[in-house]
Coordinates of N, CA and C in Angstrom, one line a residue:
M1 N -65.7 36.5 -108.9 CA -64.4 35.9 -108.5 C -63.4 36.6 -109.4
A2 N -62.3 37.1 -108.7 CA -61.2 37.8 -109.4 C -60.4 36.8 -110.2
A3 N -60.0 37.3 -111.4 CA -59.2 36.5 -112.3 C -57.8 36.4 -111.7
S4 N -57.1 35.3 -111.9 CA -55.7 35.2 -111.5 C -54.8 36.0 -112.4
V5 N -53.9 36.7 -111.9 CA -53.0 37.5 -112.7 C -51.6 36.9 -112.8
A6 N -51.4 35.8 -112.1 CA -50.1 35.2 -112.2 C -50.3 33.7 -112.3
G7 N -49.2 33.0 -112.7 CA -49.2 31.6 -112.8 C -49.3 30.8 -111.5
P8 N -49.6 29.5 -111.5 CA -49.8 28.8 -110.3 C -48.6 28.8 -109.4
E9 N -47.4 28.8 -110.0 CA -46.2 28.8 -109.2 C -46.0 30.1 -108.3
I10 N -46.4 31.2 -108.9 CA -46.3 32.5 -108.2 C -47.4 32.5 -107.1
E11 N -48.6 32.1 -107.5 CA -49.7 32.0 -106.5 C -49.4 31.1 -105.3
R12 N -48.7 30.0 -105.6 CA -48.3 29.1 -104.5 C -47.3 29.8 -103.6
L13 N -46.3 30.6 -104.2 CA -45.4 31.4 -103.4 C -46.1 32.3 -102.5
I14 N -47.1 33.0 -103.0 CA -47.9 34.0 -102.3 C -48.6 33.3 -101.2
Q15 N -49.3 32.2 -101.4 CA -50.0 31.4 -100.4 C -49.1 31.0 -99.3
L16 N -47.9 30.5 -99.6 CA -47.0 30.1 -98.5 C -46.5 31.3 -97.7
L17 N -46.2 32.4 -98.3 CA -45.8 33.6 -97.6 C -46.9 34.1 -96.7
A18 N -48.1 34.0 -97.1 CA -49.3 34.5 -96.4 C -49.4 33.7 -95.1
R19 N -48.8 32.5 -95.0 CA -48.9 31.7 -93.7 C -48.0 32.2 -92.7
L20 N -47.0 33.0 -93.0 CA -46.1 33.5 -92.0 C -46.8 34.5 -91.1
P21 N -46.4 34.5 -89.8 CA -47.0 35.5 -88.9 C -46.8 36.9 -89.3
G22 N -47.8 37.7 -89.2 CA -47.7 39.1 -89.6 C -47.9 39.4 -91.1
L23 N -48.0 38.4 -91.9 CA -48.2 38.6 -93.3 C -49.6 38.2 -93.7
G24 N -50.4 39.1 -94.2 CA -51.7 38.7 -94.7 C -51.5 38.6 -96.2
P25 N -52.6 38.4 -97.0 CA -52.6 38.2 -98.4 C -51.9 39.3 -99.2
R26 N -52.2 40.6 -98.8 CA -51.7 41.7 -99.4 C -50.2 41.8 -99.2
S27 N -49.8 41.7 -97.9 CA -48.3 41.8 -97.6 C -47.6 40.6 -98.3
A28 N -48.2 39.5 -98.4 CA -47.6 38.3 -99.0 C -47.4 38.6 -100.5
R29 N -48.3 39.2 -101.1 CA -48.2 39.6 -102.6 C -47.0 40.6 -102.7
R30 N -46.9 41.6 -101.9 CA -45.8 42.5 -102.0 C -44.5 41.8 -101.8
A31 N -44.4 41.0 -100.7 CA -43.2 40.3 -100.5 C -42.8 39.4 -101.6
A32 N -43.8 38.7 -102.2 CA -43.5 37.8 -103.4 C -43.0 38.6 -104.5
L33 N -43.6 39.7 -104.8 CA -43.2 40.6 -105.9 C -41.8 41.1 -105.7
H34 N -41.5 41.5 -104.5 CA -40.1 42.0 -104.2 C -39.1 40.9 -104.3
L35 N -39.4 39.6 -103.9 CA -38.5 38.5 -104.1 C -38.3 38.2 -105.5
I36 N -39.3 38.3 -106.3 CA -39.2 38.0 -107.7 C -38.4 39.0 -108.5
K37 N -38.6 40.3 -108.1 CA -37.8 41.4 -108.7 C -36.3 41.3 -108.3
K38 N -36.0 40.9 -107.1 CA -34.7 40.8 -106.6 C -34.2 39.3 -106.6
R39 N -34.5 38.6 -107.6 CA -34.3 37.1 -107.6 C -32.8 36.8 -107.3
E40 N -31.9 37.4 -107.9 CA -30.5 37.1 -107.7 C -30.0 37.6 -106.3
A41 N -30.4 38.7 -105.9 CA -29.9 39.3 -104.6 C -30.6 38.7 -103.4
L42 N -31.9 38.3 -103.6 CA -32.6 37.8 -102.4 C -33.1 36.4 -102.5
M43 N -33.8 36.1 -103.6 CA -34.5 34.8 -103.7 C -33.5 33.6 -103.7
T44 N -32.4 33.7 -104.4 CA -31.4 32.6 -104.5 C -30.8 32.4 -103.1
P45 N -30.2 33.5 -102.5 CA -29.7 33.3 -101.1 C -30.7 32.8 -100.1
L46 N -31.9 33.2 -100.2 CA -33.0 32.8 -99.3 C -33.3 31.3 -99.5
T47 N -33.3 30.9 -100.7 CA -33.5 29.5 -101.0 C -32.4 28.6 -100.4
S48 N -31.2 29.1 -100.5 CA -30.0 28.4 -100.0 C -30.1 28.3 -98.5
A49 N -30.5 29.5 -97.9 CA -30.5 29.6 -96.4 C -31.6 28.6 -95.9
L50 N -32.8 28.6 -96.5 CA -33.9 27.7 -96.1 C -33.4 26.2 -96.2
Q51 N -32.7 25.9 -97.2 CA -32.2 24.5 -97.4 C -31.3 24.1 -96.3
V52 N -30.4 25.1 -95.9 CA -29.4 24.8 -94.8 C -30.2 24.7 -93.5
A53 N -31.2 25.5 -93.3 CA -32.1 25.4 -92.1 C -32.7 24.0 -92.0
I54 N -33.3 23.6 -93.1 CA -33.9 22.2 -93.2 C -32.9 21.1 -92.8
D55 N -31.7 21.2 -93.4 CA -30.7 20.2 -93.2 C -30.0 20.2 -91.8
K56 N -29.8 21.4 -91.3 CA -28.9 21.5 -90.1 C -29.5 21.9 -88.8
I57 N -30.6 22.7 -88.8 CA -31.1 23.2 -87.6 C -31.9 22.1 -86.8
Q58 N -31.6 22.0 -85.5 CA -32.2 20.9 -84.7 C -32.5 21.5 -83.3
V59 N -33.3 20.8 -82.5 CA -33.7 21.2 -81.2 C -32.6 20.6 -80.2
C60 N -32.2 21.5 -79.3 CA -31.2 21.1 -78.3 C -31.8 20.1 -77.4
K61 N -31.1 19.0 -77.2 CA -31.6 17.9 -76.3 C -31.5 18.3 -74.8
T62 N -30.7 19.4 -74.5 CA -30.6 19.8 -73.1 C -31.7 20.8 -72.7
C63 N -31.8 21.9 -73.5 CA -32.6 23.0 -73.1 C -33.8 23.3 -74.0
G64 N -33.8 22.8 -75.2 CA -34.9 23.0 -76.1 C -34.7 24.2 -77.1
N65 N -33.6 24.8 -77.0 CA -33.3 25.9 -78.0 C -33.1 25.3 -79.4
I66 N -33.1 26.1 -80.4 CA -32.8 25.6 -81.7 C -31.5 26.2 -82.2
D67 N -30.7 25.3 -82.8 CA -29.4 25.7 -83.2 C -28.9 24.7 -84.3
T68 N -27.7 24.9 -84.8 CA -27.1 24.0 -85.8 C -26.2 23.0 -85.1
Q69 N -26.1 23.0 -83.8 CA -25.4 22.0 -83.0 C -26.2 21.6 -81.8
N70 N -25.9 20.4 -81.4 CA -26.7 19.8 -80.3 C -25.7 19.1 -79.3
P71 N -25.6 19.5 -78.1 CA -26.2 20.6 -77.4 C -25.9 22.0 -78.1
C72 N -26.8 23.0 -77.8 CA -26.7 24.2 -78.5 C -25.5 25.1 -78.0
T73 N -25.4 26.2 -78.7 CA -24.3 27.2 -78.4 C -24.4 27.7 -76.9
V74 N -25.6 28.0 -76.5 CA -25.8 28.5 -75.1 C -25.4 27.4 -74.1
C75 N -25.8 26.2 -74.3 CA -25.5 25.1 -73.3 C -24.0 24.8 -73.2
T76 N -23.3 24.9 -74.3 CA -21.9 24.6 -74.4 C -21.0 25.7 -74.1
D77 N -21.5 26.9 -73.9 CA -20.7 28.1 -73.6 C -20.2 28.0 -72.2
P78 N -18.8 27.9 -72.0 CA -18.3 27.8 -70.7 C -18.4 29.1 -69.8
R79 N -18.7 30.2 -70.5 CA -18.8 31.4 -69.7 C -20.2 31.6 -69.1
R80 N -21.1 30.7 -69.4 CA -22.5 30.7 -68.8 C -22.4 30.2 -67.4
D81 N -23.3 30.7 -66.6 CA -23.4 30.3 -65.2 C -24.3 29.1 -65.1
P82 N -23.8 27.9 -64.8 CA -24.6 26.7 -64.8 C -25.5 26.6 -63.5
S83 N -25.3 27.5 -62.6 CA -26.2 27.4 -61.4 C -27.6 28.1 -61.6
I84 N -27.7 28.8 -62.7 CA -29.0 29.5 -63.0 C -29.6 28.9 -64.3
I85 N -30.9 28.5 -64.1 CA -31.7 28.1 -65.3 C -32.9 29.0 -65.5
V86 N -33.0 29.6 -66.6 CA -34.1 30.6 -66.9 C -35.1 29.8 -67.7
V87 N -36.3 29.7 -67.2 CA -37.4 28.9 -67.9 C -38.2 29.9 -68.7
V88 N -38.3 29.6 -70.0 CA -39.1 30.3 -70.9 C -40.1 29.4 -71.6
A89 N -41.2 30.0 -72.2 CA -42.2 29.2 -72.9 C -41.8 28.9 -74.3
D90 N -41.1 29.8 -74.9 CA -40.8 29.6 -76.3 C -39.4 30.1 -76.7
V91 N -38.8 29.6 -77.8 CA -37.5 30.0 -78.2 C -37.5 31.5 -78.5
A92 N -38.6 32.1 -78.9 CA -38.6 33.6 -79.1 C -38.4 34.3 -77.9
D93 N -38.8 33.8 -76.7 CA -38.6 34.4 -75.4 C -37.1 34.3 -75.1
L94 N -36.5 33.2 -75.3 CA -35.1 33.0 -75.1 C -34.3 34.1 -75.9
W95 N -34.6 34.2 -77.2 CA -34.0 35.2 -78.1 C -34.2 36.6 -77.5
A96 N -35.3 36.9 -77.0 CA -35.6 38.3 -76.5 C -34.7 38.6 -75.3
L97 N -34.6 37.6 -74.4 CA -33.7 37.8 -73.2 C -32.2 37.9 -73.6
E98 N -31.8 37.2 -74.7 CA -30.5 37.3 -75.1 C -30.2 38.6 -75.8
R99 N -31.2 39.1 -76.6 CA -31.0 40.5 -77.2 C -30.8 41.5 -76.1
A100 N -31.6 41.4 -75.0 CA -31.5 42.3 -73.9 C -30.2 42.1 -73.0
N101 N -29.5 41.0 -73.3 CA -28.3 40.7 -72.5 C -28.7 40.6 -71.0
A102 N -29.9 40.0 -70.7 CA -30.5 40.1 -69.4 C -30.0 39.1 -68.4
T103 N -29.4 38.0 -68.9 CA -28.9 37.0 -67.9 C -27.7 36.3 -68.5
N104 N -26.9 35.7 -67.6 CA -25.7 34.9 -68.0 C -26.0 33.4 -67.7
G105 N -27.2 33.1 -67.3 CA -27.5 31.7 -67.0 C -27.8 30.9 -68.2
R106 N -28.3 29.7 -68.0 CA -28.7 28.8 -69.1 C -30.2 28.8 -69.1
Y107 N -30.7 28.1 -70.1 CA -32.2 28.2 -70.4 C -32.8 26.8 -70.4
H108 N -34.2 26.9 -70.3 CA -35.0 25.7 -70.5 C -36.3 26.2 -71.2
V109 N -36.5 25.7 -72.4 CA -37.6 26.0 -73.2 C -38.7 25.0 -73.0
L110 N -39.9 25.5 -72.4 CA -41.0 24.5 -72.2 C -41.7 24.1 -73.4
G111 N -41.7 25.0 -74.5 CA -42.5 24.6 -75.7 C -43.8 25.3 -75.8
A112 N -44.3 25.8 -74.6 CA -45.6 26.5 -74.6 C -45.9 26.7 -73.1
T113 N -47.1 27.1 -72.8 CA -47.6 27.2 -71.4 C -48.8 26.4 -71.3
L114 N -49.1 26.0 -70.0 CA -50.3 25.2 -69.8 C -51.6 26.0 -70.2
S115 N -52.4 25.3 -71.0 CA -53.6 26.0 -71.5 C -54.7 24.9 -71.7
P116 N -55.5 24.6 -70.6 CA -56.6 23.6 -70.7 C -57.5 23.9 -71.9
L117 N -57.8 25.2 -72.2 CA -58.8 25.5 -73.2 C -58.2 25.1 -74.6
D118 N -56.9 25.1 -74.7 CA -56.3 24.8 -76.0 C -55.8 23.3 -76.0
G119 N -56.1 22.6 -74.9 CA -55.7 21.2 -74.8 C -54.2 21.0 -74.5
V120 N -53.5 22.0 -74.0 CA -52.1 21.9 -73.7 C -51.9 21.5 -72.2
G121 N -51.5 20.3 -71.9 CA -51.3 19.8 -70.5 C -49.9 19.7 -70.2
P122 N -49.5 19.3 -69.0 CA -48.1 19.1 -68.5 C -47.4 18.1 -69.4
Q123 N -48.1 17.1 -70.0 CA -47.4 16.1 -70.8 C -46.9 16.7 -72.1
D124 N -47.5 17.8 -72.5 CA -47.1 18.5 -73.8 C -45.9 19.4 -73.6
L125 N -45.5 19.6 -72.4 CA -44.4 20.5 -72.2 C -43.2 19.7 -71.7
T126 N -42.0 20.4 -71.6 CA -40.8 19.7 -71.1 C -40.6 19.9 -69.6
I127 N -41.7 19.8 -68.9 CA -41.6 20.1 -67.4 C -40.8 19.0 -66.7
D128 N -41.0 17.7 -67.1 CA -40.2 16.6 -66.5 C -38.7 16.8 -66.6
Q129 N -38.3 17.2 -67.8 CA -36.9 17.4 -68.0 C -36.4 18.6 -67.2
L130 N -37.2 19.6 -67.0 CA -36.8 20.8 -66.1 C -36.6 20.3 -64.7
V131 N -37.6 19.5 -64.2 CA -37.5 19.0 -62.8 C -36.2 18.2 -62.6
A132 N -35.9 17.4 -63.6 CA -34.6 16.6 -63.6 C -33.4 17.5 -63.5
R133 N -33.4 18.5 -64.4 CA -32.3 19.5 -64.4 C -32.1 20.2 -63.1
A134 N -33.3 20.6 -62.5 CA -33.3 21.3 -61.2 C -32.6 20.5 -60.1
H135 N -32.7 19.2 -60.2 CA -32.1 18.4 -59.1 C -30.6 18.2 -59.3
A136 N -30.0 18.7 -60.3 CA -28.5 18.6 -60.5 C -27.8 19.5 -59.4
S137 N -26.7 19.0 -58.9 CA -26.1 19.6 -57.8 C -25.6 21.0 -58.1
E138 N -25.3 21.4 -59.3 CA -24.8 22.7 -59.6 C -25.8 23.8 -59.7
V139 N -27.1 23.4 -59.8 CA -28.2 24.3 -60.0 C -28.7 24.8 -58.7
S140 N -28.7 26.2 -58.5 CA -29.1 26.8 -57.3 C -30.4 27.7 -57.5
E141 N -30.7 28.1 -58.7 CA -31.8 29.0 -58.9 C -32.5 28.7 -60.2
I142 N -33.8 28.7 -60.2 CA -34.7 28.6 -61.3 C -35.4 29.9 -61.5
I143 N -35.2 30.6 -62.6 CA -35.9 31.8 -62.9 C -37.1 31.6 -63.8
L144 N -38.3 31.8 -63.4 CA -39.5 31.6 -64.2 C -39.7 32.9 -65.0
A145 N -39.3 32.9 -66.3 CA -39.5 34.0 -67.2 C -40.6 33.8 -68.1
L146 N -41.8 33.6 -67.5 CA -43.0 33.3 -68.3 C -43.9 34.6 -68.4
N147 N -44.7 34.6 -69.4 CA -45.6 35.7 -69.6 C -46.5 36.0 -68.5
A148 N -46.9 37.3 -68.3 CA -47.8 37.6 -67.2 C -49.2 37.5 -67.6
T149 N -49.5 36.3 -68.1 CA -50.9 36.0 -68.5 C -51.4 34.9 -67.6
V150 N -52.7 34.6 -67.7 CA -53.3 33.5 -66.9 C -52.6 32.2 -67.1
D151 N -52.4 31.9 -68.4 CA -51.7 30.6 -68.7 C -50.2 30.6 -68.2
G152 N -49.5 31.7 -68.3 CA -48.2 31.8 -67.9 C -48.1 31.7 -66.4
Q153 N -49.0 32.4 -65.6 CA -48.9 32.3 -64.2 C -49.4 30.9 -63.7
T154 N -50.3 30.3 -64.3 CA -50.7 28.9 -64.0 C -49.5 28.0 -64.1
T155 N -48.8 28.1 -65.2 CA -47.6 27.3 -65.5 C -46.6 27.5 -64.4
A156 N -46.4 28.8 -64.1 CA -45.4 29.1 -63.0 C -45.7 28.5 -61.7
H157 N -47.0 28.5 -61.3 CA -47.4 27.9 -60.0 C -47.2 26.4 -60.1
Y158 N -47.6 25.8 -61.2 CA -47.5 24.3 -61.4 C -46.0 23.9 -61.2
I159 N -45.1 24.6 -61.9 CA -43.7 24.3 -61.8 C -43.2 24.5 -60.4
T160 N -43.6 25.6 -59.8 CA -43.1 25.9 -58.4 C -43.5 24.7 -57.5
D161 N -44.7 24.2 -57.6 CA -45.1 23.1 -56.8 C -44.2 21.9 -57.0
L162 N -43.9 21.6 -58.3 CA -43.1 20.4 -58.6 C -41.6 20.6 -58.1
L163 N -41.2 21.8 -58.0 CA -39.8 22.0 -57.6 C -39.6 22.2 -56.1
S164 N -40.7 22.0 -55.3 CA -40.6 22.2 -53.9 C -39.6 21.3 -53.2
E165 N -39.4 20.1 -53.8 CA -38.4 19.2 -53.2 C -37.0 19.3 -53.7
A166 N -36.8 20.1 -54.7 CA -35.5 20.4 -55.2 C -34.8 21.4 -54.4
N167 N -33.5 21.4 -54.2 CA -32.8 22.3 -53.4 C -32.4 23.5 -54.2
V168 N -33.5 24.2 -54.7 CA -33.2 25.4 -55.6 C -34.1 26.6 -55.1
R169 N -33.7 27.8 -55.4 CA -34.5 29.0 -55.2 C -35.3 29.2 -56.5
V170 N -36.6 29.4 -56.3 CA -37.4 29.6 -57.5 C -37.9 31.1 -57.5
T171 N -37.5 31.8 -58.5 CA -37.8 33.2 -58.6 C -38.6 33.5 -59.9
R172 N -39.2 34.7 -60.0 CA -39.9 35.0 -61.3 C -39.5 36.4 -61.7
L173 N -39.8 36.8 -62.9 CA -39.6 38.2 -63.3 C -40.5 39.1 -62.6
A174 N -40.0 40.3 -62.3 CA -40.8 41.3 -61.6 C -41.9 41.8 -62.6
H175 N -43.1 42.1 -62.0 CA -44.2 42.7 -62.8 C -44.4 44.1 -62.4
G176 N -44.7 45.0 -63.3 CA -45.0 46.3 -62.8 C -44.8 47.4 -63.9
V177 N -44.4 48.6 -63.4 CA -44.2 49.7 -64.3 C -43.0 49.5 -65.2
P178 N -43.2 49.6 -66.6 CA -42.1 49.4 -67.5 C -41.2 50.6 -67.5
V179 N -39.9 50.4 -67.8 CA -39.0 51.5 -67.9 C -39.5 52.6 -68.9
G180 N -39.6 53.8 -68.5 CA -40.1 54.9 -69.4 C -41.6 55.0 -69.4
G181 N -42.3 54.1 -68.6 CA -43.7 54.1 -68.6 C -44.3 55.3 -67.7
E182 N -45.5 55.7 -68.1 CA -46.2 56.8 -67.4 C -47.4 56.1 -66.7
L183 N -47.6 56.4 -65.4 CA -48.6 55.8 -64.6 C -50.0 55.9 -65.2
D184 N -50.3 57.1 -65.8 CA -51.6 57.4 -66.3 C -52.0 56.5 -67.5
Y185 N -51.0 55.9 -68.1 CA -51.3 55.0 -69.3 C -51.3 53.5 -69.0
L186 N -51.0 53.2 -67.7 CA -51.0 51.8 -67.4 C -52.3 51.2 -66.9
D187 N -52.5 49.9 -67.2 CA -53.8 49.3 -66.7 C -53.7 49.0 -65.2
E188 N -54.9 48.8 -64.7 CA -55.0 48.6 -63.2 C -54.2 47.4 -62.7
G189 N -54.2 46.3 -63.5 CA -53.5 45.1 -63.1 C -52.0 45.3 -63.0
T190 N -51.4 46.1 -63.9 CA -50.0 46.4 -63.9 C -49.7 47.3 -62.7
L191 N -50.6 48.3 -62.5 CA -50.3 49.2 -61.3 C -50.4 48.5 -60.0
S192 N -51.4 47.5 -59.9 CA -51.5 46.8 -58.6 C -50.3 45.9 -58.4
A193 N -49.8 45.2 -59.5 CA -48.6 44.4 -59.4 C -47.4 45.2 -59.0
A194 N -47.3 46.4 -59.6 CA -46.1 47.3 -59.2 C -46.2 47.7 -57.8
M195 N -47.4 48.0 -57.3 CA -47.5 48.4 -55.9 C -47.2 47.3 -54.9
R196 N -47.6 46.1 -55.3 CA -47.3 44.9 -54.4 C -45.9 44.6 -54.4
Q197 N -45.2 44.8 -55.5 CA -43.8 44.4 -55.6 C -42.8 45.6 -55.5
R198 N -43.2 46.6 -54.8 CA -42.4 47.8 -54.6 C -41.1 47.4 -53.9
T199 N -40.0 48.2 -54.2 CA -38.7 47.9 -53.6 C -38.2 49.2 -53.0
L200 N -37.1 49.1 -52.2 CA -36.5 50.2 -51.6 C -35.8 51.1 -52.7
F201 N -35.9 52.4 -52.5 CA -35.3 53.3 -53.5 C -33.9 53.6 -53.1

């Protein structure tokens, strides 16, 4: 067993950093060492930012986004189109769409996708709230921006069935050849989806 080279406080910092996605034990050690070396420039502001996050960040009661205000900035933005609701599985997906400036609609975060193997059922998601929002008079389109996985597609079909009585158009993201992609490098499923969803040139 390797001897500990640092005190318990530093080891605790490394263990906590190692829990972050994408950081293993080695990366966590490097990150901890960097934070310690740059204590004034990094660690102190990071500690302050984490405390602010603990105190002020909350989940939006309307869409499920995270923000320091409730309802969130997206929901209260008057420039947003209230007739479009983009359904995503997670806040990370919402942020990705916003980075791409892909839509001017509003969002609805489900919290996950249906996954019987992982024990995630409809009651674990915010599907009921989505159905209620879809029945609002100003809503005309629900865009299902869910992953092209089995769980994502199962969730999309489940939601589509529930929205059959709402007076909304239900659409989904196109699947197929990515921008800049070469056909030779694509998998068969992607090529098949691209061929089925071909459009006029």
